[in-house]
Structure formats: C-alpha cells, structure tokens
XYZ file of C-alpha atoms in Angstrom:
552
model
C -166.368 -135.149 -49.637
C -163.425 -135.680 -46.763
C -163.860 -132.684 -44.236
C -160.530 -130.079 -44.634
C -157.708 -131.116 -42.612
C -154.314 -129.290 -41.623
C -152.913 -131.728 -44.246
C -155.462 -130.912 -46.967
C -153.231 -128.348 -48.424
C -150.179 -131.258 -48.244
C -152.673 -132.816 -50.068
C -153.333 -130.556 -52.908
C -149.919 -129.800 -53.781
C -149.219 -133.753 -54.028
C -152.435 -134.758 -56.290
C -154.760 -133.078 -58.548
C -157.936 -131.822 -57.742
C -160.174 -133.835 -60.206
C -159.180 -137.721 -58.453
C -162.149 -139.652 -58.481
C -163.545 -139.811 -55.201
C -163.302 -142.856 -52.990
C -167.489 -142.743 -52.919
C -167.091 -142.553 -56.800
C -165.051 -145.810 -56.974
C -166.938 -147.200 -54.458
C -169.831 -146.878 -56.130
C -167.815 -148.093 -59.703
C -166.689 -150.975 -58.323
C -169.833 -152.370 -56.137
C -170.152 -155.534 -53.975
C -170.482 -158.431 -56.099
C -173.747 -160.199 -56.423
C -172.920 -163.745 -55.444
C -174.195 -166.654 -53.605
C -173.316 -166.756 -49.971
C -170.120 -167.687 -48.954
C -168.536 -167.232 -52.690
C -164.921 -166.805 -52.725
C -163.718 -164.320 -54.587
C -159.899 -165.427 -55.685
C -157.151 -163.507 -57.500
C -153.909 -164.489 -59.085
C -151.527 -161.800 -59.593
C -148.386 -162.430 -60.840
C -145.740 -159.956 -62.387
C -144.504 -160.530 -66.123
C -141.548 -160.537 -65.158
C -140.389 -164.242 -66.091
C -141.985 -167.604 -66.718
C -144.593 -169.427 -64.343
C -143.456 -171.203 -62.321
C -144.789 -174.447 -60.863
C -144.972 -173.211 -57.206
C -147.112 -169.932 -58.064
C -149.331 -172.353 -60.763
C -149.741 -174.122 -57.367
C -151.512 -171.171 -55.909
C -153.749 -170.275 -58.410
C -154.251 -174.200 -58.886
C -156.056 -173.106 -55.242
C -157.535 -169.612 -55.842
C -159.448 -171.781 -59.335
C -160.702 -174.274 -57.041
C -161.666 -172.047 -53.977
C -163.633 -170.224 -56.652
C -165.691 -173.032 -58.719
C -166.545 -175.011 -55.328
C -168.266 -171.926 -53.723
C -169.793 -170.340 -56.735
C -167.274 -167.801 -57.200
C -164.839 -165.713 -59.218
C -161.166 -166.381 -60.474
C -159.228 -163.247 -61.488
C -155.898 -162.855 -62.841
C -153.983 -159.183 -62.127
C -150.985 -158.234 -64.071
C -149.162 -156.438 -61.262
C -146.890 -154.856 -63.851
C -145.441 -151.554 -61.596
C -141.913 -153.111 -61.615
C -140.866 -151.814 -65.474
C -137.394 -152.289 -65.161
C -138.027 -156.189 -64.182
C -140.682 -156.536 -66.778
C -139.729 -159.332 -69.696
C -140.644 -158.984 -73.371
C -143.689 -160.814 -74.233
C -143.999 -161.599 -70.509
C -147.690 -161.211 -70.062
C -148.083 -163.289 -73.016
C -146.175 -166.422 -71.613
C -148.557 -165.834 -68.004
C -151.632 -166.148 -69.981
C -150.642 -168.575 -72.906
C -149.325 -171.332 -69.611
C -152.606 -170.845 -67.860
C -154.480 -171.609 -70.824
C -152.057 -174.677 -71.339
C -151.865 -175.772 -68.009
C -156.244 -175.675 -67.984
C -156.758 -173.020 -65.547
C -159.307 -170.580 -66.716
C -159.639 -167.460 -65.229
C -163.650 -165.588 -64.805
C -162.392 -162.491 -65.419
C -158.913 -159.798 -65.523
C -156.313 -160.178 -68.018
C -156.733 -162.406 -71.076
C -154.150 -160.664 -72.908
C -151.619 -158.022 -74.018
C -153.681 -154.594 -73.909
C -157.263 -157.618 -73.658
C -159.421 -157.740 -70.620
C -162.389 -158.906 -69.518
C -164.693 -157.932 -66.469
C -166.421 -155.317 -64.895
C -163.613 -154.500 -62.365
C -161.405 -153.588 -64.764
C -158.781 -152.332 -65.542
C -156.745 -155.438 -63.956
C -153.494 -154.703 -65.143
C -151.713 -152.206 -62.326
C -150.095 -149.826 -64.591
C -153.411 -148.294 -65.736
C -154.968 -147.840 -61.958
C -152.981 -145.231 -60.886
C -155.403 -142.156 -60.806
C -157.025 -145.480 -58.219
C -154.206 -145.446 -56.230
C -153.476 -141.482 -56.144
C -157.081 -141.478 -54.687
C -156.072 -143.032 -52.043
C -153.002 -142.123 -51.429
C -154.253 -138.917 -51.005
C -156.949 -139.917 -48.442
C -154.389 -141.167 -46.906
C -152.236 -137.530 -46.735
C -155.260 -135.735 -45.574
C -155.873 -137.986 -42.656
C -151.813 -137.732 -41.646
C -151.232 -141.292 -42.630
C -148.756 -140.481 -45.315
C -146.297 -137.823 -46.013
C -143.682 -136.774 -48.766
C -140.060 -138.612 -48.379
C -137.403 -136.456 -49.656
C -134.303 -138.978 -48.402
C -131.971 -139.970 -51.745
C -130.642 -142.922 -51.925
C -127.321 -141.721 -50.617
C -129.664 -140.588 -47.438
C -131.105 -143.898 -47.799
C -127.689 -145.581 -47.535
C -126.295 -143.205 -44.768
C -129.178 -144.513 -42.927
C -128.509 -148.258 -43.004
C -125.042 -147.575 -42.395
C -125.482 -145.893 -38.900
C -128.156 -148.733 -37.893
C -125.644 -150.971 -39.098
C -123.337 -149.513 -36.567
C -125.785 -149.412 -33.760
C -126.721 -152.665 -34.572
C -130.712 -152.014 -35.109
C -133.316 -153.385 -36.957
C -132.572 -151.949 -40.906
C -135.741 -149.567 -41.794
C -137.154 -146.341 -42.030
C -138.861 -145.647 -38.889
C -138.981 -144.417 -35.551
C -135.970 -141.729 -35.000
C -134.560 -142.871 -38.345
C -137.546 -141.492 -40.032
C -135.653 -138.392 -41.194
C -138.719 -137.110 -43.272
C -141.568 -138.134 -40.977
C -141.458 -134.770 -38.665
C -140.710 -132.136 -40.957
C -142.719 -129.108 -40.677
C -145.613 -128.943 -43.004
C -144.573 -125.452 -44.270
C -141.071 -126.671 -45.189
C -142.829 -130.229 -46.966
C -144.724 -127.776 -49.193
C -141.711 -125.692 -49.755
C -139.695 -128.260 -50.463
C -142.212 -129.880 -53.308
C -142.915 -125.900 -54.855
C -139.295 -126.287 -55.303
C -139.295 -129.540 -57.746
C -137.545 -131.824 -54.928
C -138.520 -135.492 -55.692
C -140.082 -137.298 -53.178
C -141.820 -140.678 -52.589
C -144.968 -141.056 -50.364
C -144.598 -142.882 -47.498
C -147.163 -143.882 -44.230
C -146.638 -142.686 -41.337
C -147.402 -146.169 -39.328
C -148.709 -146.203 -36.129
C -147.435 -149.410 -35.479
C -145.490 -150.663 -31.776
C -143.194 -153.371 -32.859
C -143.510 -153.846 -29.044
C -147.287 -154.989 -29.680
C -148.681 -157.660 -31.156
C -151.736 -158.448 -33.830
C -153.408 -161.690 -34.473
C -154.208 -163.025 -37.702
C -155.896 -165.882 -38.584
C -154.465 -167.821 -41.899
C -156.664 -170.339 -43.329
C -153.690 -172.977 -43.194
C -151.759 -172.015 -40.399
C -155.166 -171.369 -37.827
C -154.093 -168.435 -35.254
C -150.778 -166.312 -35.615
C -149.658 -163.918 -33.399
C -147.406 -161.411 -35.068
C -145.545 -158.029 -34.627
C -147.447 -154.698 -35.435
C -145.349 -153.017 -38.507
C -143.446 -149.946 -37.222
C -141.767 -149.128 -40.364
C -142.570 -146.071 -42.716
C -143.064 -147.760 -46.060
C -142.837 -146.346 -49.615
C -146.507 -146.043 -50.679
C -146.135 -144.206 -54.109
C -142.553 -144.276 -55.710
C -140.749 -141.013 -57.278
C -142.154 -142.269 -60.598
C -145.943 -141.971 -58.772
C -146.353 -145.764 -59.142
C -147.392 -147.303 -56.102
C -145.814 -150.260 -54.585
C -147.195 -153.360 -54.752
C -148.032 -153.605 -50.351
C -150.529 -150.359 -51.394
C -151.432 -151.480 -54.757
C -152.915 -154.947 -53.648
C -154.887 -153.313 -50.385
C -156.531 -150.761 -52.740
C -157.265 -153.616 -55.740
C -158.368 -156.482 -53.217
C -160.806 -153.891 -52.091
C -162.048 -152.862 -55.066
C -162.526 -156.029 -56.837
C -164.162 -157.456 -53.610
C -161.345 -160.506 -53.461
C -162.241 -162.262 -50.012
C -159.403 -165.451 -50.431
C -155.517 -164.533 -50.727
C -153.431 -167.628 -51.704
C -150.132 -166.862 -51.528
C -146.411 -167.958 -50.514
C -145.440 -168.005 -47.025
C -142.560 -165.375 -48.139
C -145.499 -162.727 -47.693
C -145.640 -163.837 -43.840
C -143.757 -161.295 -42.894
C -145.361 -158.882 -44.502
C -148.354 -159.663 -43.399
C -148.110 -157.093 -40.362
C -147.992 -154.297 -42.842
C -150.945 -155.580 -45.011
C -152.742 -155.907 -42.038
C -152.421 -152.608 -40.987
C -152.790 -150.991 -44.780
C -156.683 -152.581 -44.518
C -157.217 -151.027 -41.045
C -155.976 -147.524 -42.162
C -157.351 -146.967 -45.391
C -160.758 -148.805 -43.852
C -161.440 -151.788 -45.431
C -162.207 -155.449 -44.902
C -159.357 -157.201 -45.362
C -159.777 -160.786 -47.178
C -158.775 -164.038 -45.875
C -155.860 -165.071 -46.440
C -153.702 -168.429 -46.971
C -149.714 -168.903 -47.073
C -148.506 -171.644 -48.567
C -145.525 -173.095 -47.876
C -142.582 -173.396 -51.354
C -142.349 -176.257 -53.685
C -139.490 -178.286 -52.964
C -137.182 -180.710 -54.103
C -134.659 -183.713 -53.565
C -130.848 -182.118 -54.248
C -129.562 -184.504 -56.027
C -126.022 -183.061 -54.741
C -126.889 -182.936 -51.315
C -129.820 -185.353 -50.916
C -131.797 -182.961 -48.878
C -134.527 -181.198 -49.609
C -134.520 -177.185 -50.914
C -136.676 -175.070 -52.844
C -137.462 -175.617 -56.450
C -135.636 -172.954 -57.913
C -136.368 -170.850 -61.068
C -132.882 -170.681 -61.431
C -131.723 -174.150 -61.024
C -134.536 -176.198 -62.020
C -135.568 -176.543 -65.609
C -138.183 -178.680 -64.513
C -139.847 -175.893 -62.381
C -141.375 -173.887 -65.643
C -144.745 -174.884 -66.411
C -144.064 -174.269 -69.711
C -141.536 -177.210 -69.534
C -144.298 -179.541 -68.251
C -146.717 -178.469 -71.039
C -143.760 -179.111 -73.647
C -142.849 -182.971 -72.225
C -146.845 -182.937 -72.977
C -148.163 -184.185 -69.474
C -151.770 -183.627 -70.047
C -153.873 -181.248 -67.665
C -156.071 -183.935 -65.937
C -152.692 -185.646 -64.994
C -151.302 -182.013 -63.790
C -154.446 -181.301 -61.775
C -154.607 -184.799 -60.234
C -150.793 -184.483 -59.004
C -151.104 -180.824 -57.585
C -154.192 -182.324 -55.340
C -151.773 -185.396 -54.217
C -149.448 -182.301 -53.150
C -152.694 -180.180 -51.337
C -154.898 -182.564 -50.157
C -153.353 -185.642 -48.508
C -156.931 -187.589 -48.431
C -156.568 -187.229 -52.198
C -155.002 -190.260 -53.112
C -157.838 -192.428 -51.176
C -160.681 -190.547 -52.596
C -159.356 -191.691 -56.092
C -158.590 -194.861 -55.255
C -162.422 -195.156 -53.950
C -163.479 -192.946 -57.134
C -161.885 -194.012 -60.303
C -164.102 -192.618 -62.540
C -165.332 -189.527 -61.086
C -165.062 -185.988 -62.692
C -161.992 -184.366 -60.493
C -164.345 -181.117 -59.292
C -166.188 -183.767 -57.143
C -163.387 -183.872 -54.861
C -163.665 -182.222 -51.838
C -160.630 -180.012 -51.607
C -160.455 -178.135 -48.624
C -157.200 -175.811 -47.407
C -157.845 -177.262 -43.856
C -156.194 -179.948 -45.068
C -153.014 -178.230 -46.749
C -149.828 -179.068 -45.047
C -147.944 -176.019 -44.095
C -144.616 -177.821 -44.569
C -143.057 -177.657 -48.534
C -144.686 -180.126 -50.862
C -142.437 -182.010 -52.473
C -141.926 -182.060 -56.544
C -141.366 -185.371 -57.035
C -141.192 -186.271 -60.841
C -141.074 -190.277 -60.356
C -144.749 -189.905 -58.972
C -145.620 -187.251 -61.185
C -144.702 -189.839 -64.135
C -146.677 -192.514 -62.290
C -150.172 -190.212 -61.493
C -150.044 -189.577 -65.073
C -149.719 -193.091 -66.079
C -152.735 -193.682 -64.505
C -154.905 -190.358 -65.523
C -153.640 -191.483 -69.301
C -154.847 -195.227 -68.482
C -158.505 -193.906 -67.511
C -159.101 -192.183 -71.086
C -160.477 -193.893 -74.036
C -158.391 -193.921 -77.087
C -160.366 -191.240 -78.615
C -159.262 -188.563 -76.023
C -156.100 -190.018 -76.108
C -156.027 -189.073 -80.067
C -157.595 -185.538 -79.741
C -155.028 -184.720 -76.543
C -152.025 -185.878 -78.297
C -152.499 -184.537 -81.588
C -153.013 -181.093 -80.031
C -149.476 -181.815 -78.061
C -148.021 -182.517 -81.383
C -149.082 -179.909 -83.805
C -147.557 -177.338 -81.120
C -144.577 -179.747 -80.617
C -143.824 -182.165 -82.680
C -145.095 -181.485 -86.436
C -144.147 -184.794 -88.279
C -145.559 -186.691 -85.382
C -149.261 -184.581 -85.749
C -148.736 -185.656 -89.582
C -148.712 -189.416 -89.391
C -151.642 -188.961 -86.954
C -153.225 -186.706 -89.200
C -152.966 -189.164 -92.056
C -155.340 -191.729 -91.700
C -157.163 -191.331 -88.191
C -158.790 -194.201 -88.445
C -155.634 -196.919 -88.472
C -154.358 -193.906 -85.446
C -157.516 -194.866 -83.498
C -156.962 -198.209 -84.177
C -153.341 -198.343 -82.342
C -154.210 -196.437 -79.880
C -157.353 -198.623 -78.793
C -155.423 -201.726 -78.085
C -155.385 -202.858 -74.763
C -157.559 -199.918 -73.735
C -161.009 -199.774 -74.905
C -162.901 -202.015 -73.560
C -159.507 -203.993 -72.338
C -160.045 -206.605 -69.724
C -157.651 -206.687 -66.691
C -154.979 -203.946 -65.660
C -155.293 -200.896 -68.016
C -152.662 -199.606 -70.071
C -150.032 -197.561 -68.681
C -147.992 -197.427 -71.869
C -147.720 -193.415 -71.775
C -146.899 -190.862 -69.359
C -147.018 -187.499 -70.956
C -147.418 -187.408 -75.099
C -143.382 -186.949 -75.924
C -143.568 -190.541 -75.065
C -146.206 -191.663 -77.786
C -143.675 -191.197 -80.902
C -141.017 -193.972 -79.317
C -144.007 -196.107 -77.851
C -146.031 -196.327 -80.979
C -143.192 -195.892 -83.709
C -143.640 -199.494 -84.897
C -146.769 -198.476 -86.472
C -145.741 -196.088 -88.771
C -142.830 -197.394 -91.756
C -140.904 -193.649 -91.551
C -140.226 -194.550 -87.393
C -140.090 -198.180 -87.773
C -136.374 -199.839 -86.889
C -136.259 -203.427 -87.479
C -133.839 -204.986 -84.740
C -130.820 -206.652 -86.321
C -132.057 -209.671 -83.875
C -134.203 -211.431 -86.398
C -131.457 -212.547 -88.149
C -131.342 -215.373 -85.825
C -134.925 -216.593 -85.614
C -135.345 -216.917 -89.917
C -136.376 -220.173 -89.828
C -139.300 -219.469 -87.110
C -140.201 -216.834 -89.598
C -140.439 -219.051 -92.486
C -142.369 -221.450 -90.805
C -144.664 -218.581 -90.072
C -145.245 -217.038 -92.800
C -146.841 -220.033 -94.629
C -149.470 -220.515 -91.553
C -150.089 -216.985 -91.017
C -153.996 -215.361 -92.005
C -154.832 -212.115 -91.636
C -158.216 -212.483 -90.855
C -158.100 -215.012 -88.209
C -159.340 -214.178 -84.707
C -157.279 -214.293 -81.560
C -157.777 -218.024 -81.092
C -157.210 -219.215 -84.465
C -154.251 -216.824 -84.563
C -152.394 -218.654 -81.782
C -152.983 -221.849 -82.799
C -151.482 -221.199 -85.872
C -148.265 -220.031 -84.022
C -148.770 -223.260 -81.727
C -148.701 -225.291 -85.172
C -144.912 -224.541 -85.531
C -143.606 -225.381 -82.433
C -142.648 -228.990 -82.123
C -141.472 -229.264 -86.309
C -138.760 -226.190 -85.222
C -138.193 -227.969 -81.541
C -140.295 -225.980 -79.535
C -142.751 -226.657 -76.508
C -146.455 -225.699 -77.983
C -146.984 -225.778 -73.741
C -145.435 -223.066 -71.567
C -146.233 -225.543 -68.648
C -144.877 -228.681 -69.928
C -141.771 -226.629 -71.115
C -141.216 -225.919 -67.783
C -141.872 -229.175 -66.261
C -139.312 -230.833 -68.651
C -137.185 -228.136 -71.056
C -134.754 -230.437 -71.803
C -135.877 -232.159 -74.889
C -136.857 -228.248 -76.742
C -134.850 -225.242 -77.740
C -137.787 -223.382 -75.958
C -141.659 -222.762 -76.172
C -144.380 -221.106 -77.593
C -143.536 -217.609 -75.962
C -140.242 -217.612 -77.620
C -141.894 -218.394 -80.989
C -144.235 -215.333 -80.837
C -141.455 -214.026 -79.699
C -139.615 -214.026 -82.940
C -142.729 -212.519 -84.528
C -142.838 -209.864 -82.514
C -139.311 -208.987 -82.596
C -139.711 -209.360 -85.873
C -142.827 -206.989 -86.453
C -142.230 -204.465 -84.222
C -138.617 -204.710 -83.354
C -139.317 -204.590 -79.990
C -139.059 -207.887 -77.267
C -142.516 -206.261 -75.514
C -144.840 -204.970 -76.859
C -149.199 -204.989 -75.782
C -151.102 -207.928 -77.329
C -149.262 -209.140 -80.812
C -152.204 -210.098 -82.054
C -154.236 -206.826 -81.736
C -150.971 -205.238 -83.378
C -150.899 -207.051 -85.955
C -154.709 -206.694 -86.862
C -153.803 -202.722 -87.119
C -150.760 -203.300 -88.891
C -152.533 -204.867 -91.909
C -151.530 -208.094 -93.934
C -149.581 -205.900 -96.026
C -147.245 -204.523 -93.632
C -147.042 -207.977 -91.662
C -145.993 -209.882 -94.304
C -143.509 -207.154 -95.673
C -141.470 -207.599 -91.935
C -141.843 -210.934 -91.911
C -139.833 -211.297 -95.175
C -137.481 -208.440 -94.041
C -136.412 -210.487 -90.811
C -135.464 -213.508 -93.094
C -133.518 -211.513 -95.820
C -131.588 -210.139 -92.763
C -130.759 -213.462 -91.952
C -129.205 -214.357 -94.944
C-alpha cells in the first residue's frame, strides 16, 4: 500500500476505494518468460477507418522484430475515441491483417475475441487499469482535477493568441493547476465535471535525450504542458493509456510514425513519473507518393489515394509473398541484392535490421510494386499459383473460381506452361490474380473472343488443319507447320527470309502466327504448342474451322 499523502483524500473523492493495486497488476501481468533479447512488439491501431498501407508498414516491422528475436506480436484496439469509431471497424483491422499475412501472437482476433494472457487488449475494457494509476498518480501530486470548460478552454487560446505564446495548458495558463485542495474537493462534492490532468514538471528550457532506433541520438525539449490524463467521460487518453499498457504487457519495441516525434517528450516523461521502463522506440518516416499534379512527392493520403487501403491491394489480388517482398525493398535497401543473390530462399532468412531503415519517406511506387510481384509470382510452381488464385477468386471474382473449380486438372495444366520445370527466363505473365481472367481467358470457351483478324489468314488455316495431330510432340508439331510454308509462299527459314524476303509473302513465324491468332485470338501468347496440348484436339480444331468460316 502507497503511504497517505496530503493528496490522498484528492484521491479518494476522484476513485473508488476497491482499484486494484499497482502490486496486484503487477503481479497479474508478470515479466514475460522469453529468450534474451526478445522483442516484444505491439500494433495498436484505432477502428476508426480502414488500414492503411503506411501503418501495415509498421506492423510489417513490429511482425518481423518479433519472429527474428523469438518474440511476441500483439495487436491493441485503442478504441477510447467513440465518437471516431466506424461500424464494423475492428472487423476490417483484423480481417486485412489476416489478408495481408500478418499474424499476430496474441491481443485482438476479433469483435468481443481475444487471445493472451495480457488481456484484455482492447482499451475500452482497461479502465479500472488506468484509474489505478491515475490515482497513483493524484496521491503523489502528479495529477489534479481540471475544471476549465471548453469556453475556459477557448478563452485561454485566445489570450495566448494575443500574447503570441506557445498554445497549451501550462505554466501561468494552468488555471486549475494551483487551486487549493479544499476548494478541488469542494468543487467535485458539488458534481462539477472535471478531467484529470498532470501536473508536469517539465522546463521547456531543458532538454532530454532519446535514443530512436532509426534516427540514433535526439535531443529534444522536456514537455511543460499539463495534459488531459483521464477525460470527463473517465476514459483516459491515449499518451496515458499506451504508458500504462506498454508496461503492462512488457512491449520493449515501439514502431511508429514520426508524427509521434513530438510527442515523444511527453511519453518520455509519462514512463519516468509513473516509474517504468520505457520501451525502445522507432519513428518511421510516412509513405509517400509521386503527385501526379504536381510531380513532387507528398504523403499517401487516406483521403486522396484509393490505392493507399490495404484492402484495395488484397482486392487487385497481389499475393502476400509479393506484398512482403516490396515492403522490405521500401525498409531495407540491401534487400534487393540479398534476393538477387537468394532466389529461392524462404523471406524470414533475410536479415532485416531497422539500422538500415531510411528515415526519409519511402516511396509507394506501384510500377515496381507490379514488377516485384511479377517476379515473386514467377518463383511459384503452378500448383501454388492455383491454390493462391482460386482463394483470390472465390472472395472476388465467383465465375472466375468456377471455371477453375471445374476441372482442376486442365487449370493445372494452363497454368504449368512455361513455368514448371520451364527452361530460360521464367514467366512473368501475372502480377496480382485480377490479371489471370484476361491472361488466361483463351482457355476457357465462356471468355474466349476470337479476333475478327483470321479472316485474312483462311487459307493458312486450311492448309493447317489437314497436317495438324494432336498427339505430336514439339518437334513433330513444327515441322508440320514448316510443311506449309513454301505451297502458301512462305519462308520455312526465319534466317533465309531475312537474308532474301523478296521472293515470300513472309515466314514460318507468320504462319504460326495465324494459328495462334487463330486459337487464342491473341498475336502473343507463351509457347503455342504447350497451349494447344491443354486446349485439346477438340477445341483446336473447333477454332481452326471458326477462323475460316469468318473468312468467308
């Protein structure tokens, strides 16, 4: 128990008597049992809108600060903010993690659903936590009723306004800060609402140093200003919330947005005063962007930019692995050269460190996130390939899950060529899973569209038709369309074509040409051959026949 102080009786007419203890919760929520330099990592957003792709960013971080040192991921609904809060909002935080692959150890896992032994993790359920300390806090004089409105509150800015001063409560503007402890407990007898605020002991004059695990040493203002701790509502605000829950749930990292810099002073001191160890913490710089208006570069904006949901990246159906791998191109700039030297390795084997974090913006560049996903995509066999887009397409694209559905097998089969087992450069056909319905429609009669070009190439198809066999192998298949070259006036010989074109209407490639255009309706497509083998005889020949009647 916390020996009597002149404020004890402040105290007791703020709180009830029966708060736990801070020895109780101390003793509630212990030390956790992990290895050695385990980091202990929270994310803690609000549901107060969508994720976006700069906070993923962070707990892209607090994930991998966590598995690399053998040590525990937490997500925190810091849900105080009601009149901010979203419908369904801490459904659409957990249901994008899940998309987006980042698993969390313990905290929230759903509406009302939790899992841990440090719960409860959502905010609005901690507050006989918080009055604990908040009234540790008014025993030891480090916090004290606020009567002010917010007509006081607003007379108050005026006048600094006037006397040009730094905008605050603090110092001589503290109105509520001095009052005599009889009238404070007079004043609250009498109903008057009040928030809490701490009484800071901070010299803007002075300085503290910090030392953030991107930025090395900074040397920063002490925070002078009396703060709200507990609201009129008795809901604490989230600069006392998150000392009291980092504390409690033994979080050592912080990964956050360099918008908290400044109050990092504050957070500083909170630690000191209610006595705890404060965690390490890391401030990373906003995701930005090219303006395509102004051609600089700005902050990806909630507002502005679609693109900066995650929600929206999950729906264009960019898979995870090609998420992850861009986000390290963004954090890590040695990256790109470790997977260059490591094609095949599992991505936890990189050695990310936030040493090497820039402490400038990243910049959200789609073109290369289109491009590091064409090559994650290229690296899979066509099995995964099958499994990840089929899951994309039941949630997003239901007659596109059906023709996969239908036969699996003759799916497989498309989705192989030029990729399992393919010699040479590797298929970069696909970018995110949206794309597979256009690239692949050829393949299935309901998306096929025959192009109104094979009306001019009937006779190659004629000519093709009568030499064409299913079952021959790659070889046997070109020399057949070799065989029809010189009777239509063709070069069977690319080479010789182009050492003399003047006798032929073209060569070889513009025979298989036809067939292809034909087939598939496209002018390129991946091997014809290997198309045509998953196609079937059937289908072949039915195109084939279709090109000619077009013709006539």
């Amino acid at each position: 128990m916390m020996e009597k102080t002149p404020y004890s009786v402040l105290a007791d007419e703020l709180f009830p008597a029966d708060l736990p203890a801070p020895e109780q919760l101390e003793r509630t929520y212990p030390p956790r049992a992990l290895p050695e330099g385990a980091a202990v990592t929270r994310f803690a957003p609000s549901p107060t809108g969508y994720l976006h792709i700069g906070h993923l960013l962070g707990a892209f971080v607090d994930r991998l600060l966590a598995s690399q040192s053998g040590g525990v991921f937490l997500l925190r609904m810091e849900d105080t903010d009601k009149k901010r809060e979203v419908e369904d909002g801490v459904t659409g935080l957990v249901n994008d993690m899940r998309a987006f692959g980042i698993a969390v150890d313990e905290g929230v896992t759903g509406p009302g659903e939790e899992k841990g032994e440090y719960e409860p993790y959502t905010q609005s359920q901690r507050k006989e936590i918080y009055h604990t300390y908040a009234r540790v806090m008014t025993e030891r004089g480090l916090a004290y009723p606020c009567f002010c409105s917010s007509g006081d509150l607003d007379e108050l800015r005026a006048s600094q306004e006037n006397e040009g001063v730094n905008k605050g409560y603090y110092g001589k503007w503290a109105r509520c800060r001095d009052l005599p402890l009889e009238e404070q407990i007079e004043r609250l007898r009498a109903g008057e609402p009040y928030t809490l605020r701490l009484r800071s002991p901070g010299d803007a004059s002075r300085k503290i140093v910090v030392r953030d695990l991107i930025r090395g040493k900074l040397e920063l203002p002490e925070y002078d200003m009396d703060v709200v701790l507990l609201k009129a509502s008795g809901i604490p605000t989230y600069h006392f919330a998150h000392a009291v829950d980092d504390h409690l749930m033994r979080v050592t990292h912080v990964v956050r947005s360099d918008e908290w810099l400044a109050s990092l002073p504050l957070h500083a001191q909170l630690f000191h005063l209610l006595g705890f160890q404060p965690p390490k913490y890391a401030h990373i710089a906003p995701m930005m962007k090219l303006d395509p208006e102004t051609g600089g570069k700005r902050k990806l904006s909630k507002r502005k930019d679609p693109e900066s949901a995650v929600g929206a990246l999950v729906r264009a159906g960019y898979p995870n692995a090609a998420l992850h791998e861009y986000l390290l191109t963004l954090l890590n700039s040695s990256f790109e050269d470790w997977r260059r030297a490591n094609p095949g390795a599992p991505l936890p084997e990189f050695p990310f460190s936030l040493k090497k974090m820039s402490a400038s913006g990243a910049l959200f560049d789609p073109v290369k996130l289109e491009d590091v996903s064409k090559n994650v995509i290229s690296r899979m066999r066509s099995s995964q390939v099958y499994d990840l887009a089929l899951a994309w397409a039941r949630a997003y694209d239901p007659e596109l899950a059906a023709l996969l559905t239908r036969d699996p097998d003759y799916a497989g089969a498309m989705l192989a060529i030029d990729r399992d087992g393919a010699k040479g450069k590797p298929r970069k056909d696909l970018a995110r899973w949206s794309q597979l319905r256009e690239a692949y429609a050829y393949f299935f009669d309901e998306l096929f569209e025959a192009s109104p070009k094979s009306a001019s190439n009937s006779g190659i198809l004629s000519a093709y038709i009568d030499v064409y066999r299913a079952e021959d192998d790659k070889d046997s298949w070109f020399a057949g369309i070799k065989s029809i070259c010189e009777p239509l006036g063709y070069c069977p010989e690319v080479k010789a074509y182009k050492a003399d074109p003047a006798p032929w209407k073209g060569h070889v490639g513009d025979v298989s040409g036809a067939v292809r255009l034909a087939v598939t309706g496209r002018e390129n497509t991946p091997d014809l051959w290997a198309i045509m083998r998953v196609l079937g005889e059937k289908r072949v020949l039915e195109r084939l026949k279709a090109g000619m009647e077009n013709a006539i």
